[in-house]
mmCIF file of C-alpha atoms and ligand atoms in Angstrom:
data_model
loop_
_atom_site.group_PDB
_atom_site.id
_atom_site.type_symbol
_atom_site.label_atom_id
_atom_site.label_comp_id
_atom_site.label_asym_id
_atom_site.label_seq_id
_atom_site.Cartn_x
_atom_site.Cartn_y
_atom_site.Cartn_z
ATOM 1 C CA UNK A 1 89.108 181.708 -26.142
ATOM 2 C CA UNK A 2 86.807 178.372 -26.119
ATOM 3 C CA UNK A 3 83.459 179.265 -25.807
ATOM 4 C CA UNK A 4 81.847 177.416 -22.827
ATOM 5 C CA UNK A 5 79.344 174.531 -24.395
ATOM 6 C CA UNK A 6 75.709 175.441 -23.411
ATOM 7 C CA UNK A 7 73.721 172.187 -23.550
ATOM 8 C CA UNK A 8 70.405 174.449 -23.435
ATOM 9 C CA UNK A 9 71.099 176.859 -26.816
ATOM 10 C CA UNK A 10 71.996 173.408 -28.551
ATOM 11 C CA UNK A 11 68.631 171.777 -27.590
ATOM 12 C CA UNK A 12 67.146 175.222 -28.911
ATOM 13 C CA UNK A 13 69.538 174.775 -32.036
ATOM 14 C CA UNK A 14 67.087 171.572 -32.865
ATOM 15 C CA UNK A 15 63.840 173.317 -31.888
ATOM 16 C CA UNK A 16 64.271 176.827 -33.821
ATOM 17 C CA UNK A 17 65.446 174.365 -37.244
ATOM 18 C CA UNK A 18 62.925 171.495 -36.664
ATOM 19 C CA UNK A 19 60.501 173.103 -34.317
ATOM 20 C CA UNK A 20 59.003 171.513 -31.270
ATOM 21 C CA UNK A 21 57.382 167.974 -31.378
ATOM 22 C CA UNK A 22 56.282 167.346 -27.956
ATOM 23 C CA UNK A 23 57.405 163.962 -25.899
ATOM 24 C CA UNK A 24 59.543 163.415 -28.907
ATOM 25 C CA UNK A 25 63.477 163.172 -29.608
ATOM 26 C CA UNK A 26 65.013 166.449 -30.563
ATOM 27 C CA UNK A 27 67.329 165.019 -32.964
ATOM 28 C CA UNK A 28 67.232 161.295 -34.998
ATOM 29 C CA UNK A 29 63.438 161.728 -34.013
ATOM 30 C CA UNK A 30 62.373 159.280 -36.576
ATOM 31 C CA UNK A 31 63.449 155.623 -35.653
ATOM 32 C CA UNK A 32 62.060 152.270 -34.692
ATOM 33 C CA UNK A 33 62.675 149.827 -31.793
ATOM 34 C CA UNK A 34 64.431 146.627 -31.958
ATOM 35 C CA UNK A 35 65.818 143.797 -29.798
ATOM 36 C CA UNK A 36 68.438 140.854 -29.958
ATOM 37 C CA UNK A 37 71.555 139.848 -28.509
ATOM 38 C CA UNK A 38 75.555 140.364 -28.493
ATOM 39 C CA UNK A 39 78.294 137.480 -28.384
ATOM 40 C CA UNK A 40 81.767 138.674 -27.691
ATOM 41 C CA UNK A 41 85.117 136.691 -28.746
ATOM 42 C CA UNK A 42 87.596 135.840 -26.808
ATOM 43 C CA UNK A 43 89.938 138.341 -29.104
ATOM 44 C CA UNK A 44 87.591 140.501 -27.735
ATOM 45 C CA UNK A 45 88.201 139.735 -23.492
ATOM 46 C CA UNK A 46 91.837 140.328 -24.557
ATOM 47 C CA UNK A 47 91.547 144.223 -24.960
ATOM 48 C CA UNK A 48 88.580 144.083 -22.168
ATOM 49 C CA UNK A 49 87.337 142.593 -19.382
ATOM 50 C CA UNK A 50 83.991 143.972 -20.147
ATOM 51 C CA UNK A 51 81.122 141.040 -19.526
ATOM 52 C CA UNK A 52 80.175 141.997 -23.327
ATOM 53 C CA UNK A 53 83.321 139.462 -24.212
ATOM 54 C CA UNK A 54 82.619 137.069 -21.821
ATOM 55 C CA UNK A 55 81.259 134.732 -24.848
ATOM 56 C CA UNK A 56 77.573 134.180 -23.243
ATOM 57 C CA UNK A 57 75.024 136.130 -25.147
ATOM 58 C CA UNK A 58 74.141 139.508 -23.434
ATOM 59 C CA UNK A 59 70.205 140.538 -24.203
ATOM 60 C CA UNK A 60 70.367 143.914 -26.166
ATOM 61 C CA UNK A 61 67.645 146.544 -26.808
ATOM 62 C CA UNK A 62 68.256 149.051 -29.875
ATOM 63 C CA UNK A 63 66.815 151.617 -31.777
ATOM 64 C CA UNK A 64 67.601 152.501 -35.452
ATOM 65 C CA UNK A 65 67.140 156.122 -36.708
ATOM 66 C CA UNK A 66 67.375 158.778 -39.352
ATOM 67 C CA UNK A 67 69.086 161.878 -38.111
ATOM 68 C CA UNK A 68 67.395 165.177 -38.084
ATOM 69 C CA UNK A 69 64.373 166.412 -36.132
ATOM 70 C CA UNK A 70 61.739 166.185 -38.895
ATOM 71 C CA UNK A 71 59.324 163.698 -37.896
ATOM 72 C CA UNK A 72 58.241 163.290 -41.356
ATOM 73 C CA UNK A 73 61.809 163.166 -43.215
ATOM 74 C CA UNK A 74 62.098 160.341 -45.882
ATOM 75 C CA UNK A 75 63.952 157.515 -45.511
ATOM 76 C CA UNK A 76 65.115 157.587 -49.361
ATOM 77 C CA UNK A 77 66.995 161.175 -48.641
ATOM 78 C CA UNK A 78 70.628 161.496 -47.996
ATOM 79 C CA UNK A 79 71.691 161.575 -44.367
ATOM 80 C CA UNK A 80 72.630 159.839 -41.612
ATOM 81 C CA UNK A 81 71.444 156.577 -39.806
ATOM 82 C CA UNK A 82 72.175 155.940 -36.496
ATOM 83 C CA UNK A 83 71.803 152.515 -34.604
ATOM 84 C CA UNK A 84 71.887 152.836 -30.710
ATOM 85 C CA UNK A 85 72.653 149.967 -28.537
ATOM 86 C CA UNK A 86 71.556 149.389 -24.535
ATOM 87 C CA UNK A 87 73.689 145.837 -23.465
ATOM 88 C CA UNK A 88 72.087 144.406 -19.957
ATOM 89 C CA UNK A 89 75.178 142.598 -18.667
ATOM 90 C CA UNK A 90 74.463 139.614 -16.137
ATOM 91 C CA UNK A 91 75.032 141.792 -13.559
ATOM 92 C CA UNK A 92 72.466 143.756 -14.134
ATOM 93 C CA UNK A 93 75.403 146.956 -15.417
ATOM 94 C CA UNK A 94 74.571 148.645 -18.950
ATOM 95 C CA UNK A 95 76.887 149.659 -21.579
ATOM 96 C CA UNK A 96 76.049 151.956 -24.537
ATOM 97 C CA UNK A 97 76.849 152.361 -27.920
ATOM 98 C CA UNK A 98 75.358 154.683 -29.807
ATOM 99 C CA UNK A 99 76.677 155.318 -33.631
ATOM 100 C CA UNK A 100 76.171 156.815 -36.775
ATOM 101 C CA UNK A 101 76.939 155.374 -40.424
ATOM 102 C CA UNK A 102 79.532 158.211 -41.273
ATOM 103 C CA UNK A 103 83.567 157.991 -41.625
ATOM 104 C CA UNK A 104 83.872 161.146 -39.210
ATOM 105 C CA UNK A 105 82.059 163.937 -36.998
ATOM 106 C CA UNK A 106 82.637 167.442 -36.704
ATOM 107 C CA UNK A 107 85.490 168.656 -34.404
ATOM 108 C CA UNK A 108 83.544 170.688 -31.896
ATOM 109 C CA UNK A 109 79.894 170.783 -30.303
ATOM 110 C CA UNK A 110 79.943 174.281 -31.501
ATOM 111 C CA UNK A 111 80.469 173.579 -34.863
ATOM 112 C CA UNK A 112 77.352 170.900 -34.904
ATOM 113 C CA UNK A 113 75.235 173.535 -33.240
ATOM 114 C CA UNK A 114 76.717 176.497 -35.915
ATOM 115 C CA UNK A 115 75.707 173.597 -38.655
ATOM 116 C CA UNK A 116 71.671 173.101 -37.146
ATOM 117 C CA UNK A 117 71.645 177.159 -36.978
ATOM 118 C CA UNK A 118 73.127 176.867 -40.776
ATOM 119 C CA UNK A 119 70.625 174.853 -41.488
ATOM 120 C CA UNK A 120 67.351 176.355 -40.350
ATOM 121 C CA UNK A 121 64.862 176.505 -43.429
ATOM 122 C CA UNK A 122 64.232 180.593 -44.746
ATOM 123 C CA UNK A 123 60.163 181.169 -44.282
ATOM 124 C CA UNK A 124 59.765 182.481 -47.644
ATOM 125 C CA UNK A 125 61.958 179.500 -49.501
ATOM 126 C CA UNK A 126 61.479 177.023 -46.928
ATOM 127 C CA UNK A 127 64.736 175.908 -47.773
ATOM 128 C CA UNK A 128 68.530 176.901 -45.404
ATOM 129 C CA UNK A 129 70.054 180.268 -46.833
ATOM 130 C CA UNK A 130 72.565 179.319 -48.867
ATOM 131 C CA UNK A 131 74.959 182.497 -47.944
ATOM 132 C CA UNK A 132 74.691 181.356 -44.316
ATOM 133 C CA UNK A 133 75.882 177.350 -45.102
ATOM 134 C CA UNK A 134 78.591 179.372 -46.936
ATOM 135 C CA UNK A 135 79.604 181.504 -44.045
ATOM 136 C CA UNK A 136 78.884 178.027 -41.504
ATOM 137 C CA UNK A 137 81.359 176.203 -44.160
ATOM 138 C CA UNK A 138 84.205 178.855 -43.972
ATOM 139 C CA UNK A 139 84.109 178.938 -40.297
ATOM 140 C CA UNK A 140 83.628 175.157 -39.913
ATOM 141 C CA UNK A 141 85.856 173.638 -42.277
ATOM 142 C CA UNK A 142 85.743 170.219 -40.339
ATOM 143 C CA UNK A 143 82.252 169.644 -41.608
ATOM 144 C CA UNK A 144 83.930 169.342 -44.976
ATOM 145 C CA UNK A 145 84.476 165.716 -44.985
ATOM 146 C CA UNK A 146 81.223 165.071 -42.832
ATOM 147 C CA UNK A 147 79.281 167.021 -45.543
ATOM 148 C CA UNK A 148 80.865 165.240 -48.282
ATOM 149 C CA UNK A 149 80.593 161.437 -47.398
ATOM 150 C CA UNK A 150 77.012 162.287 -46.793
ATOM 151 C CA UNK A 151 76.025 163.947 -49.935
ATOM 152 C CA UNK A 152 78.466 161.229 -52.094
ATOM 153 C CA UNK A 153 76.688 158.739 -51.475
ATOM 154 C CA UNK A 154 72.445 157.645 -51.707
ATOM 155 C CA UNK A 155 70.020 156.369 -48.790
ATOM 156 C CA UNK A 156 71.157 153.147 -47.522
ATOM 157 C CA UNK A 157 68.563 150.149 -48.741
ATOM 158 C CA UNK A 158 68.267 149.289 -45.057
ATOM 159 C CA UNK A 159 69.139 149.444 -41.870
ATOM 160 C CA UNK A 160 70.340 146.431 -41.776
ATOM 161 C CA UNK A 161 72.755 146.958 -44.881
ATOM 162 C CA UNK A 162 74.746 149.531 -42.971
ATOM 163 C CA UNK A 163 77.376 149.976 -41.041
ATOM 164 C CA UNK A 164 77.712 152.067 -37.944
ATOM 165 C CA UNK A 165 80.477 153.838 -35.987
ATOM 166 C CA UNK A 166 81.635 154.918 -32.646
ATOM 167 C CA UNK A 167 83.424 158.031 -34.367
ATOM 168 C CA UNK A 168 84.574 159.080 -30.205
ATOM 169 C CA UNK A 169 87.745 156.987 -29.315
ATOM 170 C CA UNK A 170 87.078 154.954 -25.750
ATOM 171 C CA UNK A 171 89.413 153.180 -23.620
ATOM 172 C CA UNK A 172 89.670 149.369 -23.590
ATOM 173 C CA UNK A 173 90.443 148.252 -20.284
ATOM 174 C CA UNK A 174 91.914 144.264 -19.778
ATOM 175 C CA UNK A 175 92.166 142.371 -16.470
ATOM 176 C CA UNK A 176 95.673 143.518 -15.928
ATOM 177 C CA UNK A 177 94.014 147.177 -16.073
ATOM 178 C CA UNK A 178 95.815 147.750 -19.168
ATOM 179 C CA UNK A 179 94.453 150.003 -21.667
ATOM 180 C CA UNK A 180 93.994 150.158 -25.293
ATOM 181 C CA UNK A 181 92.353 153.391 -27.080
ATOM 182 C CA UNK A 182 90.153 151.819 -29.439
ATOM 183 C CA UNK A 183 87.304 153.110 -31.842
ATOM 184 C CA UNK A 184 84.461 151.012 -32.597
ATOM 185 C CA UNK A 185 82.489 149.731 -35.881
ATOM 186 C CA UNK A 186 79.782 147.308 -36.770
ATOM 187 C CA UNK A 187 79.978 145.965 -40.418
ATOM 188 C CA UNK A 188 76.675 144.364 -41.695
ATOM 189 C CA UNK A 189 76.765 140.716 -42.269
ATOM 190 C CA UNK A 190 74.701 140.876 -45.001
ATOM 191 C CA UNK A 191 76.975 143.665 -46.855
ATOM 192 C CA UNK A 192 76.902 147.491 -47.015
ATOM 193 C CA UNK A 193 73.903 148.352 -49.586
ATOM 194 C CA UNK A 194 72.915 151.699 -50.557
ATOM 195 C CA UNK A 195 69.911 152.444 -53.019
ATOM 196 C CA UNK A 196 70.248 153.018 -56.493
ATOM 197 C CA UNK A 197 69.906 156.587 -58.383
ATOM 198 C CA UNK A 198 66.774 154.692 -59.456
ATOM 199 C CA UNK A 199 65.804 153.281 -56.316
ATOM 200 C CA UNK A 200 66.248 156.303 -54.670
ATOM 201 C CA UNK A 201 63.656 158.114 -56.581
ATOM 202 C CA UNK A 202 61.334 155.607 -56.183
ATOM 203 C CA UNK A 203 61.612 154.802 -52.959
ATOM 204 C CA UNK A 204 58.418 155.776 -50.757
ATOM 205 C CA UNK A 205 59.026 158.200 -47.740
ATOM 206 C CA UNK A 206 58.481 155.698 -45.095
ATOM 207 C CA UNK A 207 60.442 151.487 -45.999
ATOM 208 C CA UNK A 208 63.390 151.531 -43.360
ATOM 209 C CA UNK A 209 60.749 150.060 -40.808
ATOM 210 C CA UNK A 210 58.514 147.856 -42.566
ATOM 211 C CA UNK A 211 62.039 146.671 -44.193
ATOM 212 C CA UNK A 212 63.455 145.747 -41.096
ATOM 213 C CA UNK A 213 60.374 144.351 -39.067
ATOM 214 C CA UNK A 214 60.239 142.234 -42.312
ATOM 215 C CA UNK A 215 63.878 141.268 -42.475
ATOM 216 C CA UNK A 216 63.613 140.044 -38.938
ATOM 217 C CA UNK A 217 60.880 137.734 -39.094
ATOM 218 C CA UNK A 218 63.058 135.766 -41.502
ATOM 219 C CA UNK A 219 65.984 135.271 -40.294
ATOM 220 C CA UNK A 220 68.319 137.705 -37.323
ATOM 221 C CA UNK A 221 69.920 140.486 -38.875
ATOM 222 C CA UNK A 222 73.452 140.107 -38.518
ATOM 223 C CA UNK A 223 76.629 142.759 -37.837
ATOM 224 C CA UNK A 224 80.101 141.848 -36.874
ATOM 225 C CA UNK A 225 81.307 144.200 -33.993
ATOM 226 C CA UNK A 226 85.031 145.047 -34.757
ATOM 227 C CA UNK A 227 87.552 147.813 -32.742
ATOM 228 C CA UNK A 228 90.620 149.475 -34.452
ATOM 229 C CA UNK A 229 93.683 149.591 -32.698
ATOM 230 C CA UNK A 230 94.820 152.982 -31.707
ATOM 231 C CA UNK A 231 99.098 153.952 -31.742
ATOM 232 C CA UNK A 232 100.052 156.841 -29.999
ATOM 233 C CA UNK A 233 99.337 160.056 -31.514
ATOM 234 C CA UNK A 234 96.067 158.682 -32.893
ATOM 235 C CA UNK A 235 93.366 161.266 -32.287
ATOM 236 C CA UNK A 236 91.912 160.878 -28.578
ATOM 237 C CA UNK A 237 89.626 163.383 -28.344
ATOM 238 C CA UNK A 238 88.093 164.799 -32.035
ATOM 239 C CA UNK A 239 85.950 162.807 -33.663
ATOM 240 C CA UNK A 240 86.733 165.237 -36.842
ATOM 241 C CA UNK A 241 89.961 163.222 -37.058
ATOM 242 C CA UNK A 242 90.551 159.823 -39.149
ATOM 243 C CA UNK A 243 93.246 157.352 -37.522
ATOM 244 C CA UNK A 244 96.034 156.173 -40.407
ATOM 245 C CA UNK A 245 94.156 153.596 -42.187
ATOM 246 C CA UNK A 246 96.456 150.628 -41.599
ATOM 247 C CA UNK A 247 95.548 150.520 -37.901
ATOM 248 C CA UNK A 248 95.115 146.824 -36.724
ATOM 249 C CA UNK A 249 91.303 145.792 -36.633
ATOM 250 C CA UNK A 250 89.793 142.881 -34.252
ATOM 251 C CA UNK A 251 86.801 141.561 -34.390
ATOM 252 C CA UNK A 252 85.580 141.535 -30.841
ATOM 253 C CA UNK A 253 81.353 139.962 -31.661
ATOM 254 C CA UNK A 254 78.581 139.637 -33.624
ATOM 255 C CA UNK A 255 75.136 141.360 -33.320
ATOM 256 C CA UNK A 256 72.059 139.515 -33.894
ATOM 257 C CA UNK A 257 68.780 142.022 -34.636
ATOM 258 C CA UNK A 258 66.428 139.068 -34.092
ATOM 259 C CA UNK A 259 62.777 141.739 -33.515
ATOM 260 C CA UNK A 260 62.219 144.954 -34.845
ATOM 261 C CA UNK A 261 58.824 147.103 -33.843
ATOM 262 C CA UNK A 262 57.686 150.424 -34.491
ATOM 263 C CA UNK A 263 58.748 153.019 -31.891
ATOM 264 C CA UNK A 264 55.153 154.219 -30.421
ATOM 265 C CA UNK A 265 54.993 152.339 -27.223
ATOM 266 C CA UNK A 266 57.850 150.232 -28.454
ATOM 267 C CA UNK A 267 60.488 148.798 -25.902
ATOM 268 C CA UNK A 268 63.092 151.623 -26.742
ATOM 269 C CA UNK A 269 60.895 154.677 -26.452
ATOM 270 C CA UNK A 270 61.503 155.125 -22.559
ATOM 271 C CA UNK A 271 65.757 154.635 -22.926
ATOM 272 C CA UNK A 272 68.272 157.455 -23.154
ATOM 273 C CA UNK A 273 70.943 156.032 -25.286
ATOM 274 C CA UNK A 274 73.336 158.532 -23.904
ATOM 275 C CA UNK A 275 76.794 157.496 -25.120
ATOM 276 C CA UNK A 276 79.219 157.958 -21.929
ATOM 277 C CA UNK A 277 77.120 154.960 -19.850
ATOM 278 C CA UNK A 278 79.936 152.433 -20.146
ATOM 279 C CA UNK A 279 80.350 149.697 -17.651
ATOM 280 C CA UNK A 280 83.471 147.733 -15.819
ATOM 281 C CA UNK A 281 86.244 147.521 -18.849
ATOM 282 C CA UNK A 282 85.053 150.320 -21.374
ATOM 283 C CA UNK A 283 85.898 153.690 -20.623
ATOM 284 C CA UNK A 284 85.383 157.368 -21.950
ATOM 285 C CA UNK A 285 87.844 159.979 -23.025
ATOM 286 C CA UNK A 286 87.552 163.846 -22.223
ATOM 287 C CA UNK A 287 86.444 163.850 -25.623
ATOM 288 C CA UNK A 288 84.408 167.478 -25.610
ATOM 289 C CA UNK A 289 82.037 166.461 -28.251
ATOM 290 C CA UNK A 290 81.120 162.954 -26.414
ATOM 291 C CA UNK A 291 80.514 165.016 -23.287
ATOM 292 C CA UNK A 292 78.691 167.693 -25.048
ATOM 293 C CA UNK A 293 76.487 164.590 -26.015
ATOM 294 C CA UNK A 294 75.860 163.378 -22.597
ATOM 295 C CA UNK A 295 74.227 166.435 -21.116
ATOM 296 C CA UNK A 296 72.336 167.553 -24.684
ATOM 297 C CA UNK A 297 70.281 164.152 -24.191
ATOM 298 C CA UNK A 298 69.485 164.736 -21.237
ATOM 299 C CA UNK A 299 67.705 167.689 -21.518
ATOM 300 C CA UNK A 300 65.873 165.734 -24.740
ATOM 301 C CA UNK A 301 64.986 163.026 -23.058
ATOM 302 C CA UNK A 302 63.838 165.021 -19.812
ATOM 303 C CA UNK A 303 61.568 167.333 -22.280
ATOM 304 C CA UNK A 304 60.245 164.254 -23.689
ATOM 305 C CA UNK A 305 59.672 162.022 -21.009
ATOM 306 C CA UNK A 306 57.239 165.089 -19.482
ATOM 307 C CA UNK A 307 55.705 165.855 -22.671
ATOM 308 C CA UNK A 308 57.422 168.710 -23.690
HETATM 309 C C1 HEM B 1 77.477 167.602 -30.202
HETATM 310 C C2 HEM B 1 77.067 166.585 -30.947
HETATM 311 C C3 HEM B 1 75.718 165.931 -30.820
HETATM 312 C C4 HEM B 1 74.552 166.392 -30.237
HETATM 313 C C5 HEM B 1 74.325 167.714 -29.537
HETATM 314 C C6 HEM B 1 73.557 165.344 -30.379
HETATM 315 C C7 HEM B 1 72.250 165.430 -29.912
HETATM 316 C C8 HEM B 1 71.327 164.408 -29.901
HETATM 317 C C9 HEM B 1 70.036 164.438 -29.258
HETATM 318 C C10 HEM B 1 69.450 165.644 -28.519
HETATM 319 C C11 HEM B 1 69.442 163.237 -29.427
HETATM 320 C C12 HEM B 1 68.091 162.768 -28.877
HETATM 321 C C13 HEM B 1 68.292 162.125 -27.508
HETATM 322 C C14 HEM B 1 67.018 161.632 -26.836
HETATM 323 O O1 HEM B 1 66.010 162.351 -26.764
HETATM 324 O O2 HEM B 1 67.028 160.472 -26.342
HETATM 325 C C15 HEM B 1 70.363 162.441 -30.212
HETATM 326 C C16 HEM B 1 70.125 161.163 -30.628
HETATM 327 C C17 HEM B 1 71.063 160.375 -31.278
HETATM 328 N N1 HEM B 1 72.371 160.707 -31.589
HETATM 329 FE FE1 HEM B 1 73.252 162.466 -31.284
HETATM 330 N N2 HEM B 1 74.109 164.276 -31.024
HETATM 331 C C18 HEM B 1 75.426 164.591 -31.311
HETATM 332 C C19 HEM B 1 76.352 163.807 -31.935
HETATM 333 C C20 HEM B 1 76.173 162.481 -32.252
HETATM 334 C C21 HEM B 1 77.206 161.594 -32.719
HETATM 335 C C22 HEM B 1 78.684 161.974 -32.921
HETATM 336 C C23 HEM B 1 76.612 160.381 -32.890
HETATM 337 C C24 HEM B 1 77.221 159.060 -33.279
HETATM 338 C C25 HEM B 1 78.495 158.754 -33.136
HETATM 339 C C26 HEM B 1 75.206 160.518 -32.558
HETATM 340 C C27 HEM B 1 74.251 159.524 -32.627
HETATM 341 C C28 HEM B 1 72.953 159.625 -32.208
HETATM 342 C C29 HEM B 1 71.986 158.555 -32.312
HETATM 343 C C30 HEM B 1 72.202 157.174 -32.940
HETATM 344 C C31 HEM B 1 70.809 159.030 -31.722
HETATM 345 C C32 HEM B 1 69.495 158.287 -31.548
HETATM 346 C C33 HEM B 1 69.470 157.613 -30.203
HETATM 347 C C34 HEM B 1 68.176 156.883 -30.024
HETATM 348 O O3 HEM B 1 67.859 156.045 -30.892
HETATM 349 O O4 HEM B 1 67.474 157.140 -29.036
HETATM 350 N N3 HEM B 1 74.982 161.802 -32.152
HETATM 351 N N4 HEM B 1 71.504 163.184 -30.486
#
């Protein structure tokens, strides 16, 4: 039988593996604030209706992150990056999008919550009991090709040199009310760049910010926004599942990252970048994993926002 998903035990996943860090994120704690804007293409208004493709530029705040809840994690480590977007359409509606630069997810909130319990560091070695990540392997083989793109590949040089994906499938909606099931991904205009094996061991603990607040004063950072066509039979709901690779890809805008700031009393501390607020023309699956999502940041964001 499916267990029931308890939004509560998975905040206290995070807290018993990273501990507590009061009026802070429980997970991608480390991260810094940005803002710039979004133009959609008409290729784009095709598949939605969304005011995101209306071709005007919509204002956008974001927030770029490292995964985890270690405060003091280093930037140079393998892992995740994640790059959350709040649009503020013209009519005052906000869409979400809030991604992570890896090829898939696990299948089930369970098995995320199994992999933070997995993960939790031993007092005496201060480092996750190996014969547990076994165990959390053998009952979890979707983390398998999580796990792997992860630890196959170094830190990314910035966070403007990666890209970023939806992972959940969501429903393009047109004027006609047609819909499309599409998944999402932002390529970096600049090109993907990871660090060297050299780089990597050089690199201090903290550059991702100072990078990007740097980057920015130059010149925008740049991504192109494209969606992948889904055919029937293409996973809806499991974000453990790749679609056939020849699926048709569109590009639907471009991102421009023209500020970046550090997140103390930056513009995207206050913002839950919870992934189901869609507006008019996007819309969400029953995707368990999405909705596990939705009610896990709100507990985070409720602890934080009262200084828990
Ligand atoms: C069951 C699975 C997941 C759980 C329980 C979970 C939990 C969380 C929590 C508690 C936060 C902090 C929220 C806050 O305090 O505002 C967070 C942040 C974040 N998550 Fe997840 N997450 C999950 C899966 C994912 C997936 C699949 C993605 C990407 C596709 C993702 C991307 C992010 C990003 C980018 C942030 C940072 C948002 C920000 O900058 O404020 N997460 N997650």
């Amino acid at each position: 039988a499916e267990e029931a998903f308890n939004p509560v035990e998975m905040i206290g996943a995070f807290e018993g593996t990273y501990g507590v860090h009061p009026g802070q994120r429980r997970n991608h704690i480390k991260g810094t604030c940005a803002v710039g804007e979004f133009i959609g293409t008409a290729d784009g208004a095709r598949y939605s209706r969304s005011a995101l493709f209306s071709g005007q530029p919509v204002p956008v705040i974001a927030r770029f992150s490292l995964g985890g809840g270690n405060p003091n994690q280093s930037d140079a480590a393998k892992g995740v990056q994640g790059m959350a977007l709040q649009f503020k359409l013209p009519d005052g509606g906000l869409q979400h999008m809030t991604m992570i630069n890896v090829p898939v997810f696990l299948a089930t909130p369970e098995a995320f919550r199994d992999l933070l319990l997995a993960s939790k560091p031993d007092p005496a070695t201060k480092a996750p009991n190996p014969e547990a990540f076994k165990a959390f392997v053998a009952k979890h083989p979707d983390f398998n090709p999580f796990g792997a793109a992860i630890q196959g590949r170094n830190a990314f040089a910035g966070y403007d040199t990666s890209f970023y994906n939806s992972l959940h499938a969501f429903w393009f909606v047109d004027k006609n009310d047609k819909k499309t099931l599409v998944r999402w991904h932002f390529e970096p205009v600049d090109g993907v760049k990871n660090l060297t094996d050299e780089e990597a061991k050089k690199a201090p603990s903290d550059f991702l910010e100072q990078a990007l607040i740097a980057r920015t004063q130059k010149s925008p950072a740049k991504w192109d926004m494209y969606i992948t066509l889904g055919q029937p039979g293409d996973a809806e709901t499991d974000p453990s599942q790749v679609w056939p690779a020849d699926r048709e890809r569109v590009k639907v805008g471009t991102l421009s990252i023209t500020q970046a700031m550090a997140q103390k009393d930056g513009i995207c501390g206050p913002i839950n970048f919870d992934p189901v607020v869609v507006a008019d023309g996007i819309q969400i699956t029953d995707d368990p994993v999405l909705k596990a999502r939705s009610a896990t940041y709100a507990i985070s964001f409720g602890k934080r926002m009262s200084g828990q």
